[in-house]
Amino acid sequence: QSTDTTVLRLAHNMNQSHPIHQSLTHFAEVAEEKSNGSLVFEFYPNEQLGSEREVIELTQTGAVDVTKVSATALESFSPVYALFSVPYLFEDQDHYYEVMESEIATDIYDSTSENGFFGLTFYDAGVRNMYTVNQPIKEPEDLAGLKIRVQPSETAIQMTRLMGGAPTPMGFGEVYTALQQGVIDGTENNETALISTNHGEVAKEYSYTEHAIVPDLLIFSKNRWDSFTEEEQQILREAAIESSQFHKELWAEEINHSIEAAKELGVTFHEDVNKDAFRELVEPMHEQVRNNPDLTPYYDRIQKMSGGSD
Amino acid sequence: MINSINRVLGKVIIFLSSTMFGVMVLVAVWQVVSRYLLNSPSTFSEEFLRYSLIWVTMIGGAYAFHIKKHIAIDMFVERFSTVIQNRIRQCALIFLVLFSLIVMVYGGIQIVLLTTTQQTVSLGIPMGYVYLSLPVSGVLITWFTVVELVTGSNGAINESIEEDLSIH
Amino acid sequence: MALLAGISLVVVFILLLLIGVPIAISIAGASIVTMFLIAPFDVAIFTSAQKLVTGIDSFTLLAVPFFLLTGIIMNQGGIALRLVNVAKLLTGKLPGSLAQTNIVGNMLFGSIAGSSVASAAAIGKVMNPLQAKEGYDRKFSAAVNIASAPVGLIIPPTGLFIIYSLVSGGTSIAALFLAGYLPGILWGLAIMVVAFIIAKKKGYIASAATKVDSPLKVIWDAVPSLFLIFIIIGGIIAGIFTATEASAISIVYSLILSFIYKGITIKQLPGIFREAVELTVVIMFLIGTSAMLSLVMAFTGIPDALSSSILTLTENPILILLLINLILLLIGTVMDVTPAILIFTPIFLPVVTEFGMDPVHFGVILIFNLCIGNITPPSGSALFVGSTVGRVKIEEVVRPLVPFYIAVICVLMIVTMIPSISTWLPELFGLM
Ligand code: NA
Ligand code: NA
């Protein structure tokens, strides 16, 4: 038993019943165990210390040591993370895992080192699909003119427009009422949103457009990291990767639960979506990435891994 | 001399923050119009409004210290003789200077430096521009408060009376 | 840790408050001193500075200054006068009809503006002179106006519920707005009953001054003003507008009405905006420094520690609620509504949710309590403005206010004990 314990502050924005909290707890437990109790974590869940953006800043200065954030939130800190918002960046889930467990991911993680933090590992945060009140989306024609709620970002708006829908940016909290009142016809998210925010009560058609896969990331304060011994760093790395695998299973279970529960609410799931048609429509966004010197090196490497369709 | 500087400074702050507030109303209306009537939602408005509110609060809030608009409780202080009252008020002012110098100016500059490379989501400006309101406000508060400490008056009492009458 | 931090917070806060440091800076000062106890200097400074800015970085919060501006415009724009005429129509046959008109006027004005101060000024300015002319006791008239002014803070739209929604972690604004209607109306009715009794005793009769020439015209004139309720509240409840968008529309709408009524000229606009900015920055600064306080509380676990120690004291929900009511009433006597919401929501909300109370119901109770403080000495903005408008000294108006205090506290007890008074409407509209 080590006498001097180091306390690390870990913050995230989900409540304690969310799978990510369990996976982060797993990370903390593994690290504590491997370090014989010298690395101890203090949890600040539920946005207690602020929004994702604020907590990243706290990680930059070292007020917080470890944080789980969405890759989307990191776009403001390093343009490379904008890649994950590009629709159909990944061929499928396998391609996604292959990339996230390769050196490309590590290079992306390190792109913020000069800003005082870097990525340690990723956590599954689902595949984003379109769902609507009463219109299955199998072909681009099905989406034509439908008002689709998107996150208030330029990329999300451009994507929805290219795919044929009418993008309506609004805060996540308003979506349920907006669906109910017909202010919007649908929105896009992973399956858990049907249950965790009750969208399944009002939106009955869930179509696997699989247009985006955006991971969550575990980021670490650079200064704090440098203060650790190599052995401790190794322990933290291993714990992170272990928790990432742990989370994969937990997340898959969560998705299955959500699908079962949504079916009980009367939601229909549509697998037979013409993804190639949608992929073609968003090609201009891939073109933009290829013309962006910041992103091309990463983009090309990711595309090379996809079994070479492009 | 200092009083007239402060009068001009006050006018500038009020002009800037009121104008900004007016622009904010217009932008908010534009957001509604673009979303419901033009069916092409504006993407810059939400962020613009949030960051404008921060700037208005920070510079307007600094001026509000000058004209004593911030809510304070005077009941306790007023029980003492004038001499002691003045001493206590000086302590309060010194605390205000310390706070604005340490947290708003020093802390503010640190955040600004940290966030110059961070870009805001929809406007794409450095986040540091938003946080810059903090040290600017801190400097203004320090200035107004030090002047009040040195000269013994905040030079804005006439203005306050004028406003109390305008409440009808 | 929680105990030490708690003591530090309270001691520093009270010390700063007593030496006359503004409340916002007293909150900030207590927070930063406590931060120094738990974090390195630079970390404490950085996080505090960050919170001061990000605490006000909220799109929803924008509705607060916009509703304030609406209130100011209505105050000056001739809208109050038309609402007073409707109030006359409704209450003209009651004893003390001028006082009754004042109360209903405040309720109507409150249902489109979110400010007790604007209400006390706008309606009191019209009604108090009329009452003086008919021989009403000035102190009584002022007391009636003051006692009924805060209903506008409870009946929607009101910025207080928006601030509460923010600090309570996103309680639905639409649900809170609907929840405010019945408690706010009950407050108004309670004042009417007391005024009725006193007016009878004093022999104030139904007055000729409350006669209106043509009821239809009076209603017709007020329709555009009252239509605002449908746009704002209807729009928010139906999910068509966000609270912020609705507040922006209400500015434009009330401005257009005021121009048509010739209550406001273009020349007056800069002054109106200036007044709105001055009110806004004070509230926003408070919200920013309160965010520092919330951070310290999160870091030190004070709310959890406090709620578990209250729960060891007693587990009887009614006793706990009565205790909380008592504390809030006492706080309200000295502290303004907004800072009190910001400070005490994070402390009491976890306690009451522990035994299953709904955050919407608690929001109503909290704000109802603090609004009573808005009209009690030693400090209360509606009390100040109401006595200025009524041309009486604060000391003179307190005694006539006592029966009204008792009535309102009775309503508070009813609203506390019967949750459905608050939750029935939001449930009816499927918002809870
Ligand atoms: Na109101
Ligand atoms: Na009071």
CSV table of C-alpha atoms and ligand atoms in Angstrom, one decimal, chain C residues 107 109-115 151-159, ligand 1:
chain,number,residue,atom,x,y,z
C,107,MET,CA,-52.9,41.4,-12.0
C,109,PHE,CA,-50.4,44.3,-16.0
C,110,GLY,CA,-48.5,41.5,-14.3
C,111,SER,CA,-49.8,39.0,-16.8
C,112,ILE,CA,-48.0,40.7,-19.6
C,113,ALA,CA,-45.1,42.3,-17.8
C,114,GLY,CA,-42.7,40.5,-15.5
C,115,SER,CA,-41.9,43.2,-12.9
C,151,VAL,CA,-48.3,39.1,-8.6
C,152,GLY,CA,-46.7,40.0,-11.9
C,153,LEU,CA,-43.5,38.2,-10.7
C,154,ILE,CA,-45.5,35.0,-10.2
C,155,ILE,CA,-48.1,35.2,-13.1
C,156,PRO,CA,-46.2,34.6,-16.3
C,157,PRO,CA,-44.3,35.9,-18.2
C,158,THR,CA,-41.7,36.4,-15.5
C,159,GLY,CA,-37.9,36.4,-15.5
D,1,NA,NA,-45.7,38.5,-15.3
